[in-house]
Short mmCIF file of C-alpha atoms in Angstrom, two decimals:
data_model
loop_
_atom_site.label_atom_id
_atom_site.label_comp_id
_atom_site.label_asym_id
_atom_site.label_seq_id
_atom_site.Cartn_x
_atom_site.Cartn_y
_atom_site.Cartn_z
CA UNK A 15 13.35 -3.66 28.15
CA UNK A 16 12.45 -7.21 27.14
CA UNK A 17 8.77 -8.12 26.76
CA UNK A 18 7.51 -11.66 26.40
CA UNK A 19 4.35 -11.76 24.27
CA UNK A 20 3.22 -14.96 25.90
CA UNK A 21 1.21 -17.99 24.80
CA UNK A 22 -0.81 -16.77 21.80
CA UNK A 23 -3.34 -19.01 20.09
CA UNK A 24 -1.00 -19.16 17.08
CA UNK A 25 1.90 -17.28 15.49
CA UNK A 26 2.60 -17.03 11.76
CA UNK A 27 6.26 -17.96 12.11
CA UNK A 28 8.62 -20.90 12.01
CA UNK A 29 8.58 -21.69 15.71
CA UNK A 30 7.29 -19.54 18.53
CA UNK A 31 4.80 -21.99 20.03
CA UNK A 32 4.78 -19.93 23.23
CA UNK A 33 5.13 -16.53 21.59
CA UNK A 34 8.06 -14.19 21.17
CA UNK A 35 10.29 -11.77 23.03
CA UNK A 36 10.64 -8.15 21.89
CA UNK A 37 13.64 -6.03 22.84
CA UNK A 38 14.64 -2.53 21.65
CA UNK A 39 12.08 -2.56 18.85
CA UNK A 40 13.18 -5.89 17.42
CA UNK A 41 12.20 -9.53 17.74
CA UNK A 42 14.79 -11.02 20.08
CA UNK A 43 13.55 -14.59 20.36
CA UNK A 44 10.85 -17.01 19.27
CA UNK A 45 9.79 -18.80 22.42
CA UNK A 46 9.64 -22.58 22.50
CA UNK A 47 7.86 -24.99 24.83
CA UNK A 48 10.18 -24.31 27.78
CA UNK A 49 9.80 -20.53 27.74
CA UNK A 50 12.32 -17.73 27.04
CA UNK A 51 15.99 -18.64 27.24
CA UNK A 52 16.99 -15.30 28.80
CA UNK A 53 15.39 -13.09 31.48
CA UNK A 54 12.53 -10.76 30.53
CA UNK A 55 11.16 -7.61 32.15
CA UNK A 56 7.50 -7.68 31.22
CA UNK A 57 4.77 -10.00 29.94
CA UNK A 58 1.91 -9.34 27.56
CA UNK A 59 -0.72 -12.06 27.90
CA UNK A 60 -1.60 -13.06 24.32
CA UNK A 61 -3.85 -16.02 25.08
CA UNK A 62 -6.71 -14.38 23.11
CA UNK A 63 -4.61 -13.52 20.10
CA UNK A 64 -3.42 -14.84 16.77
CA UNK A 65 -0.19 -13.07 15.80
CA UNK A 66 0.92 -12.31 12.26
CA UNK A 67 3.55 -9.90 10.90
CA UNK A 68 2.37 -6.33 10.53
CA UNK A 69 0.74 -6.10 7.10
CA UNK A 70 2.42 -3.97 4.44
CA UNK A 71 0.42 -1.98 1.91
CA UNK A 72 2.24 -1.26 -1.35
CA UNK A 73 -0.29 0.76 -3.35
CA UNK A 74 -2.89 3.32 -2.35
CA UNK A 75 -4.17 6.83 -3.14
CA UNK A 76 -4.93 8.36 0.24
CA UNK A 77 -6.66 11.47 -1.10
CA UNK A 78 -9.40 9.32 -2.64
CA UNK A 79 -11.06 8.65 0.73
CA UNK A 80 -12.85 11.92 -0.05
CA UNK A 81 -14.76 10.44 -3.01
CA UNK A 82 -15.83 7.00 -1.89
CA UNK A 83 -18.89 5.56 -3.66
CA UNK A 84 -19.25 8.83 -5.55
CA UNK A 85 -22.50 8.78 -7.56
CA UNK A 86 -20.78 9.95 -10.74
CA UNK A 87 -18.16 7.20 -10.59
CA UNK A 88 -19.89 4.02 -9.50
CA UNK A 89 -20.49 1.17 -11.96
CA UNK A 90 -17.73 2.26 -14.34
CA UNK A 91 -14.46 0.83 -15.58
CA UNK A 92 -11.15 2.63 -15.01
CA UNK A 93 -10.94 5.21 -17.82
CA UNK A 94 -14.60 6.36 -17.60
CA UNK A 95 -14.24 6.33 -13.80
CA UNK A 96 -11.14 8.55 -13.96
CA UNK A 97 -12.76 10.94 -16.45
CA UNK A 98 -15.59 11.52 -13.98
CA UNK A 99 -13.42 11.93 -10.90
CA UNK A 100 -10.46 13.97 -12.14
CA UNK A 101 -12.51 17.19 -12.58
CA UNK A 102 -14.06 16.69 -9.13
CA UNK A 103 -10.64 16.26 -7.53
CA UNK A 104 -9.32 19.23 -9.48
CA UNK A 105 -12.16 21.45 -8.33
CA UNK A 106 -12.22 20.57 -4.63
CA UNK A 107 -8.93 19.09 -3.39
CA UNK A 108 -7.06 21.44 -1.03
CA UNK A 109 -4.56 21.07 1.79
CA UNK A 110 -7.05 20.88 4.65
CA UNK A 111 -9.18 18.12 3.20
CA UNK A 112 -6.06 16.37 1.90
CA UNK A 113 -4.63 16.12 5.41
CA UNK A 114 -7.88 14.62 6.69
CA UNK A 115 -7.94 12.16 3.80
CA UNK A 116 -4.40 11.03 4.60
CA UNK A 117 -5.23 10.66 8.29
CA UNK A 118 -8.30 8.58 7.55
CA UNK A 119 -6.51 6.30 5.09
CA UNK A 120 -3.59 5.66 7.42
CA UNK A 121 -5.89 5.11 10.39
CA UNK A 122 -8.00 2.60 8.47
CA UNK A 123 -4.88 0.75 7.38
CA UNK A 124 -3.51 0.69 10.91
CA UNK A 125 -6.73 -0.66 12.39
CA UNK A 126 -6.73 -3.44 9.81
CA UNK A 127 -3.30 -4.63 10.99
CA UNK A 128 -1.10 -2.62 8.64
CA UNK A 129 2.20 -1.36 10.05
CA UNK A 130 3.84 -0.06 6.85
CA UNK A 131 2.18 1.79 3.98
CA UNK A 132 3.10 3.13 0.58
CA UNK A 133 0.86 5.76 -0.96
CA UNK A 134 1.00 6.55 -4.66
CA UNK A 135 0.76 10.33 -4.42
CA UNK A 136 0.56 12.17 -7.74
CA UNK A 137 -1.86 15.08 -7.19
CA UNK A 138 -0.35 18.47 -6.38
CA UNK A 139 -2.84 21.38 -6.51
CA UNK A 140 -1.44 24.89 -6.11
CA UNK A 141 -1.70 24.91 -2.30
CA UNK A 142 -0.31 21.38 -1.92
CA UNK A 143 3.30 21.69 -2.99
CA UNK A 144 4.17 20.12 0.38
CA UNK A 145 1.78 17.16 0.06
CA UNK A 146 4.59 14.67 0.68
CA UNK A 147 5.47 16.49 3.91
CA UNK A 148 1.87 16.25 5.09
CA UNK A 149 1.93 12.50 4.55
CA UNK A 150 5.19 12.20 6.45
CA UNK A 151 3.71 14.16 9.37
CA UNK A 152 0.55 12.06 9.51
CA UNK A 153 2.44 8.74 9.35
CA UNK A 154 4.74 9.91 12.13
CA UNK A 155 1.77 10.95 14.23
CA UNK A 156 0.39 7.40 14.07
CA UNK A 157 3.80 5.79 14.51
CA UNK A 158 3.59 3.99 11.18
CA UNK A 159 6.34 3.21 8.72
CA UNK A 160 5.83 4.64 5.27
CA UNK A 161 7.36 4.68 1.83
CA UNK A 162 6.53 8.18 0.65
CA UNK A 163 6.18 8.42 -3.11
CA UNK A 164 6.90 11.62 -4.94
CA UNK A 165 4.65 11.07 -7.92
CA UNK A 166 3.38 13.39 -10.62
CA UNK A 167 1.08 13.94 -13.56
CA UNK A 168 2.18 16.38 -16.23
CA UNK A 169 0.01 15.37 -19.17
CA UNK A 170 -3.55 16.64 -18.96
CA UNK A 171 -6.74 16.69 -21.01
CA UNK A 172 -5.42 19.32 -23.40
CA UNK A 173 -2.42 17.20 -24.36
CA UNK A 174 -4.19 13.90 -24.85
CA UNK A 175 -4.06 12.65 -21.26
CA UNK A 176 -7.00 12.06 -18.94
CA UNK A 177 -5.88 14.08 -15.90
CA UNK A 178 -7.09 17.47 -14.73
CA UNK A 179 -4.56 20.28 -15.23
CA UNK A 180 -5.37 21.73 -11.80
CA UNK A 181 -3.62 18.75 -10.21
CA UNK A 182 -0.49 18.97 -12.33
CA UNK A 183 2.98 20.47 -12.00
CA UNK A 184 5.51 21.18 -14.72
CA UNK A 185 8.63 19.09 -15.27
CA UNK A 186 11.12 21.39 -13.54
CA UNK A 187 9.01 21.76 -10.43
CA UNK A 188 8.52 18.00 -10.16
CA UNK A 189 12.19 17.13 -10.49
CA UNK A 190 13.29 19.85 -8.09
CA UNK A 191 10.88 18.60 -5.45
CA UNK A 192 11.94 14.99 -6.01
CA UNK A 193 15.45 16.03 -5.03
CA UNK A 194 14.15 17.89 -1.98
CA UNK A 195 12.00 15.02 -0.74
CA UNK A 196 14.76 12.47 -1.22
CA UNK A 197 17.22 14.62 0.72
CA UNK A 198 14.75 15.18 3.56
CA UNK A 199 13.06 11.80 4.02
CA UNK A 200 14.85 8.94 2.28
CA UNK A 201 16.33 6.84 5.09
CA UNK A 202 18.05 3.68 3.83
CA UNK A 203 19.01 2.45 7.32
CA UNK A 204 17.60 -0.70 8.86
CA UNK A 205 14.42 0.00 10.78
CA UNK A 206 13.73 3.26 8.94
CA UNK A 207 10.30 4.78 9.42
CA UNK A 208 10.37 6.85 6.23
CA UNK A 209 11.73 6.04 2.81
CA UNK A 210 11.05 7.60 -0.57
CA UNK A 211 10.19 6.23 -3.99
CA UNK A 212 9.67 8.15 -7.23
CA UNK A 213 6.33 7.45 -8.84
CA UNK A 214 5.10 9.11 -12.04
CA UNK A 215 1.43 8.18 -12.24
CA UNK A 216 1.02 6.15 -15.45
CA UNK A 217 2.03 6.09 -19.13
CA UNK A 218 -1.19 7.86 -20.10
CA UNK A 219 -0.66 11.00 -17.96
CA UNK A 220 3.07 11.68 -17.75
CA UNK A 221 5.59 12.60 -20.43
CA UNK A 222 8.40 10.42 -21.72
CA UNK A 223 10.95 12.86 -20.35
CA UNK A 224 9.56 12.64 -16.83
CA UNK A 225 9.49 8.84 -16.94
CA UNK A 226 13.07 8.49 -18.12
CA UNK A 227 14.53 11.20 -15.88
CA UNK A 228 12.92 9.84 -12.71
CA UNK A 229 14.55 6.49 -13.49
CA UNK A 230 17.93 8.20 -13.63
CA UNK A 231 17.21 10.08 -10.40
CA UNK A 232 16.23 6.85 -8.63
CA UNK A 233 19.53 5.28 -9.57
CA UNK A 234 21.41 8.34 -8.37
CA UNK A 235 19.71 8.28 -4.94
CA UNK A 236 19.31 4.49 -4.58
CA UNK A 237 15.53 4.55 -4.21
CA UNK A 238 12.60 2.58 -5.59
CA UNK A 239 10.39 3.38 -8.58
CA UNK A 240 6.64 2.89 -8.82
CA UNK A 241 3.90 3.39 -11.40
CA UNK A 242 0.66 1.89 -12.68
CA UNK A 243 1.07 -0.66 -15.46
CA UNK A 244 -0.94 -3.42 -17.06
CA UNK A 245 -4.16 -2.45 -15.29
CA UNK A 246 -6.64 -2.42 -18.19
CA UNK A 247 -7.03 -3.21 -21.86
CA UNK A 248 -7.68 0.52 -22.40
CA UNK A 249 -4.12 1.17 -21.23
CA UNK A 250 -2.79 -1.34 -23.77
CA UNK A 251 -4.77 0.39 -26.51
CA UNK A 252 -3.53 3.83 -25.40
CA UNK A 253 0.12 2.76 -25.48
CA UNK A 254 -0.24 1.07 -28.87
CA UNK A 255 -1.89 4.19 -30.30
CA UNK A 256 0.44 6.81 -28.77
CA UNK A 257 3.74 4.94 -28.48
CA UNK A 258 3.43 2.17 -31.05
CA UNK A 259 4.13 -0.52 -28.42
CA UNK A 260 2.66 -2.31 -25.45
CA UNK A 261 3.04 -0.82 -21.95
CA UNK A 262 5.93 -3.06 -20.88
CA UNK A 263 7.89 -2.22 -24.04
CA UNK A 264 7.35 1.46 -23.30
CA UNK A 265 8.54 0.92 -19.74
CA UNK A 266 11.74 -0.66 -21.02
CA UNK A 267 12.34 2.26 -23.39
CA UNK A 268 12.10 4.62 -20.41
CA UNK A 269 14.77 2.71 -18.43
CA UNK A 270 12.33 1.21 -15.96
CA UNK A 271 12.88 -2.49 -16.49
CA UNK A 272 15.01 -3.17 -13.41
CA UNK A 273 14.92 -4.40 -9.83
CA UNK A 274 14.13 -0.94 -8.38
CA UNK A 275 10.64 -1.07 -9.84
CA UNK A 276 7.38 -2.34 -8.43
CA UNK A 277 4.22 -1.93 -10.50
CA UNK A 278 0.62 -1.49 -9.45
CA UNK A 279 -1.89 -4.05 -10.78
CA UNK A 280 0.09 -5.96 -13.43
CA UNK A 281 -2.98 -7.69 -14.86
CA UNK A 282 -2.69 -7.63 -18.64
CA UNK A 283 0.74 -9.15 -19.27
CA UNK A 284 1.19 -12.03 -21.69
CA UNK A 285 3.43 -15.03 -20.99
CA UNK A 286 6.50 -13.49 -22.62
CA UNK A 287 6.05 -10.26 -20.67
CA UNK A 288 5.70 -12.11 -17.38
CA UNK A 289 8.99 -13.88 -18.14
CA UNK A 290 10.65 -10.51 -18.84
CA UNK A 291 9.36 -9.06 -15.57
CA UNK A 292 10.88 -11.96 -13.67
CA UNK A 293 14.16 -11.84 -15.56
CA UNK A 294 14.65 -8.19 -14.61
CA UNK A 295 13.56 -8.59 -10.97
CA UNK A 296 10.46 -6.38 -10.88
CA UNK A 297 7.67 -6.51 -8.32
CA UNK A 298 3.91 -6.31 -8.82
CA UNK A 299 1.43 -5.04 -6.25
CA UNK A 300 -1.77 -7.05 -6.54
CA UNK A 301 -4.86 -4.90 -5.85
CA UNK A 302 -7.71 -7.44 -5.87
CA UNK A 303 -10.51 -5.33 -4.43
CA UNK A 304 -10.03 -2.41 -6.81
CA UNK A 305 -9.59 -4.76 -9.76
CA UNK A 306 -12.96 -6.36 -9.00
CA UNK A 307 -14.78 -3.06 -8.44
CA UNK A 308 -13.55 -1.61 -11.74
CA UNK A 309 -13.81 -4.91 -13.66
CA UNK A 310 -10.14 -4.60 -14.59
CA UNK A 311 -9.31 -8.31 -14.70
CA UNK A 312 -7.42 -11.03 -12.83
CA UNK A 313 -3.79 -10.63 -11.80
CA UNK A 314 -1.83 -13.82 -12.60
CA UNK A 315 -0.20 -13.92 -9.18
CA UNK A 316 1.08 -17.48 -9.22
CA UNK A 317 2.40 -17.20 -12.79
CA UNK A 318 4.22 -14.03 -11.83
CA UNK A 319 5.80 -15.68 -8.79
CA UNK A 320 6.78 -18.74 -10.82
CA UNK A 321 8.60 -16.42 -13.22
CA UNK A 322 10.53 -14.77 -10.38
CA UNK A 323 8.38 -11.66 -9.99
CA UNK A 324 7.85 -10.43 -6.43
CA UNK A 325 4.13 -10.17 -5.61
CA UNK A 326 2.93 -7.76 -2.93
CA UNK A 327 -0.52 -6.54 -1.92
CA UNK A 328 -2.30 -3.21 -1.86
CA UNK A 329 -5.75 -1.82 -1.19
CA UNK A 330 -5.46 0.77 -4.01
CA UNK A 331 -7.31 4.04 -3.79
CA UNK A 332 -10.33 4.45 -1.57
CA UNK A 333 -12.41 5.64 -4.50
CA UNK A 334 -12.06 2.34 -6.35
CA UNK A 335 -11.74 0.04 -3.35
CA UNK A 336 -13.92 2.33 -1.22
CA UNK A 337 -12.04 0.97 1.79
CA UNK A 338 -8.52 1.05 3.18
CA UNK A 339 -8.69 -2.30 4.94
CA UNK A 340 -5.65 -4.38 4.04
CA UNK A 341 -6.81 -7.48 5.92
CA UNK A 342 -9.96 -7.43 3.83
CA UNK A 343 -7.78 -7.31 0.71
CA UNK A 344 -5.88 -10.38 1.94
CA UNK A 345 -9.16 -12.30 1.85
CA UNK A 346 -10.06 -10.88 -1.54
CA UNK A 347 -6.66 -11.87 -2.94
CA UNK A 348 -7.21 -15.39 -1.67
CA UNK A 349 -10.73 -15.65 -3.13
CA UNK A 350 -9.86 -14.06 -6.46
CA UNK A 351 -6.86 -16.36 -6.72
CA UNK A 352 -9.20 -19.33 -6.41
CA UNK A 353 -11.03 -18.09 -9.52
CA UNK A 354 -7.80 -17.62 -11.46
CA UNK A 355 -6.30 -20.99 -10.45
CA UNK A 356 -7.68 -23.87 -8.36
CA UNK A 357 -8.36 -24.74 -4.74
CA UNK A 358 -4.88 -26.06 -4.02
CA UNK A 359 -2.85 -23.52 -6.02
CA UNK A 360 -3.71 -20.43 -3.93
CA UNK A 361 -3.84 -20.84 -0.16
CA UNK A 362 -4.47 -18.51 2.76
CA UNK A 363 -0.72 -18.59 3.39
CA UNK A 364 -0.06 -17.30 -0.12
CA UNK A 365 -2.35 -14.33 0.45
CA UNK A 366 -0.77 -13.55 3.81
CA UNK A 367 2.70 -13.87 2.29
CA UNK A 368 1.85 -11.35 -0.42
CA UNK A 369 0.73 -8.87 2.25
CA UNK A 370 3.88 -9.33 4.35
CA UNK A 371 7.08 -10.78 2.86
CA UNK A 372 6.09 -9.99 -0.71
CA UNK A 373 5.13 -6.41 0.02
CA UNK A 374 8.32 -5.88 2.03
CA UNK A 375 10.38 -7.09 -0.94
CA UNK A 376 8.47 -4.77 -3.31
CA UNK A 377 9.57 -1.87 -1.09
CA UNK A 378 13.15 -3.16 -1.01
CA UNK A 379 13.06 -4.03 2.69
CA UNK A 380 14.41 -7.12 4.42
CA UNK A 381 13.93 -5.89 7.99
CA UNK A 382 10.13 -6.23 8.09
CA UNK A 383 7.52 -8.69 6.81
CA UNK A 384 8.44 -11.79 8.84
CA UNK A 385 8.35 -12.80 12.49
CA UNK A 386 11.88 -13.97 13.19
CA UNK A 387 14.79 -12.89 15.41
CA UNK A 388 16.54 -9.76 14.22
CA UNK A 389 13.58 -8.36 12.31
CA UNK A 390 11.65 -5.30 13.40
CA UNK A 391 8.94 -5.98 15.98
CA UNK A 392 6.02 -5.09 13.71
CA UNK A 393 3.08 -7.30 14.67
CA UNK A 394 -0.67 -7.50 14.14
CA UNK A 395 -2.66 -9.31 16.83
CA UNK A 396 -6.20 -10.48 16.05
CA UNK A 397 -8.71 -12.08 18.40
CA UNK A 398 -11.12 -14.85 17.45
CA UNK A 399 -13.84 -13.57 19.77
CA UNK A 400 -16.40 -12.66 17.12
CA UNK A 401 -19.22 -15.02 16.16
CA UNK A 402 -17.78 -15.38 12.65
CA UNK A 403 -14.85 -17.38 14.09
CA UNK A 404 -16.91 -19.77 16.19
CA UNK A 405 -15.90 -23.35 15.44
CA UNK A 406 -12.79 -22.39 13.44
CA UNK A 407 -10.17 -25.13 13.67
CA UNK A 408 -7.08 -23.51 12.10
CA UNK A 409 -6.60 -20.07 13.68
CA UNK A 410 -4.28 -18.70 10.99
CA UNK A 411 -6.54 -19.90 8.18
CA UNK A 412 -9.55 -18.52 10.06
CA UNK A 413 -8.24 -14.97 9.77
CA UNK A 414 -8.53 -15.26 5.99
CA UNK A 415 -11.37 -17.73 5.44
CA UNK A 416 -13.68 -16.35 8.14
CA UNK A 417 -12.83 -12.75 7.30
CA UNK A 418 -10.87 -10.95 10.01
CA UNK A 419 -11.02 -7.24 9.37
CA UNK A 420 -9.91 -5.40 12.53
CA UNK A 421 -6.80 -5.96 14.62
CA UNK A 422 -7.13 -5.88 18.38
CA UNK A 423 -3.52 -4.73 18.77
CA UNK A 424 -0.79 -3.51 16.44
CA UNK A 425 2.85 -3.18 17.44
CA UNK A 426 5.36 -1.18 15.39
CA UNK A 427 9.03 -1.16 16.36
CA UNK A 428 8.12 -2.63 19.73
CA UNK A 429 5.51 0.05 20.55
CA UNK A 430 1.77 -0.54 20.75
CA UNK A 431 0.07 1.66 18.16
CA UNK A 432 -3.37 0.04 18.40
CA UNK A 433 -4.83 -1.18 21.69
CA UNK A 434 -8.28 -2.72 22.07
CA UNK A 435 -8.93 -2.00 18.41
CA UNK A 436 -8.33 1.76 18.70
CA UNK A 437 -5.29 3.68 17.38
CA UNK A 438 -3.35 5.37 20.14
CA UNK A 439 -4.04 9.12 20.24
CA UNK A 440 -6.87 9.13 17.66
CA UNK A 441 -10.45 10.13 18.40
CA UNK A 442 -12.25 8.07 15.76
CA UNK A 443 -15.62 9.77 16.17
CA UNK A 444 -14.12 13.23 15.72
CA UNK A 445 -12.04 12.09 12.75
CA UNK A 446 -15.09 10.63 11.07
CA UNK A 447 -17.04 13.86 11.61
CA UNK A 448 -14.30 16.14 10.28
CA UNK A 449 -13.53 13.94 7.31
CA UNK A 450 -17.23 13.61 6.46
CA UNK A 451 -17.62 17.39 6.40
CA UNK A 452 -14.62 17.70 4.08
CA UNK A 453 -15.90 14.96 1.78
CA UNK A 454 -19.28 16.68 1.44
CA UNK A 455 -17.67 19.36 -0.74
CA UNK A 456 -16.87 16.71 -3.36
CA UNK A 457 -20.61 16.10 -3.80
CA UNK A 458 -21.43 19.76 -4.28
CA UNK A 459 -21.89 19.62 -8.05
CA UNK A 460 -24.42 16.77 -8.09
#
């Protein structure tokens, strides 16, 4: 079956003035002025649409949709914020509300034009040993691609960390389940819907042994590695006090300074550290919205790229971002970049690249993230029908500058997963009601 997505307003691609042809889940052709060069079976009229690659989210915490704008956590920086929320998560997180949280986060991402997501999952209460499996089920239900992360925390309050022990698992249980999840879900083939990365939470709530042994396990199974690093000055102080070195030095000691690794945030690196990151081929997921909410600082995106570091984009957790809208984060990355640099150094195309090609590279994928023949047919189609776009001259720039936030259609592997702004098979009103009831429990101790 060959479908011509015909005559869009614009396409973020090299070529494709008259759209593109999709066949067997892939992009078969970018269509020039004279139309498709081979026969087609169907036409989708895209005259109302601007087409960009499906956005790719490379850092999130799905479970946190349950504690958005929590009264105990607002107006705080990261460590005080975490110290308020960890006991609340420890007291109330269970498998039923977790599933709803995952469904809401993925649905929000999908509506915003996201076709591939990576969640940084590190909470495993007693009844959630199969949390990774729940995420896999929910992503499959929506038809989304996902890099599942098998994360962990194993250093709690009692041992000098800041995590709640009720969310932790011991070393043996973590490593055993890493092996299980990798065997069950890690698909290295082109076009895979599920892959796995190993993702201890952060230097301040996992042990040295867990950090170093997950690095060895990732090499054994040829998978990616992910953790938080360089997010705040408090993290720098913690590492200097407990390890006698800065966070990046600690990462190198643990065997993590290699091309398998992408880091969340990457704000507080000095010039020499940025050069080291580039030399060793690491990626950094920029999380602009969360960084602003928690006053964490400015990620040096252009300096990182200049040094050879791959820059991707993420919404981060819905208790710091309070949203799971990746298109909104594209705009925030653009605007925050203008504060860090100047008006010509960071463009709307940079921000879109971070959310597509850059994010794909962070996840180790070269089959998604661009609209070109041979790549997966993962597309986000936005209309310019809203009043906010009236008078916009450059349709691609308008998505970022005027603030697009909801895709009209999303295609993943050649299948429509959002039509008329609504995810296929999801009752949004019912989901909102059920999730709201679950989230109410997290306010019980106010």
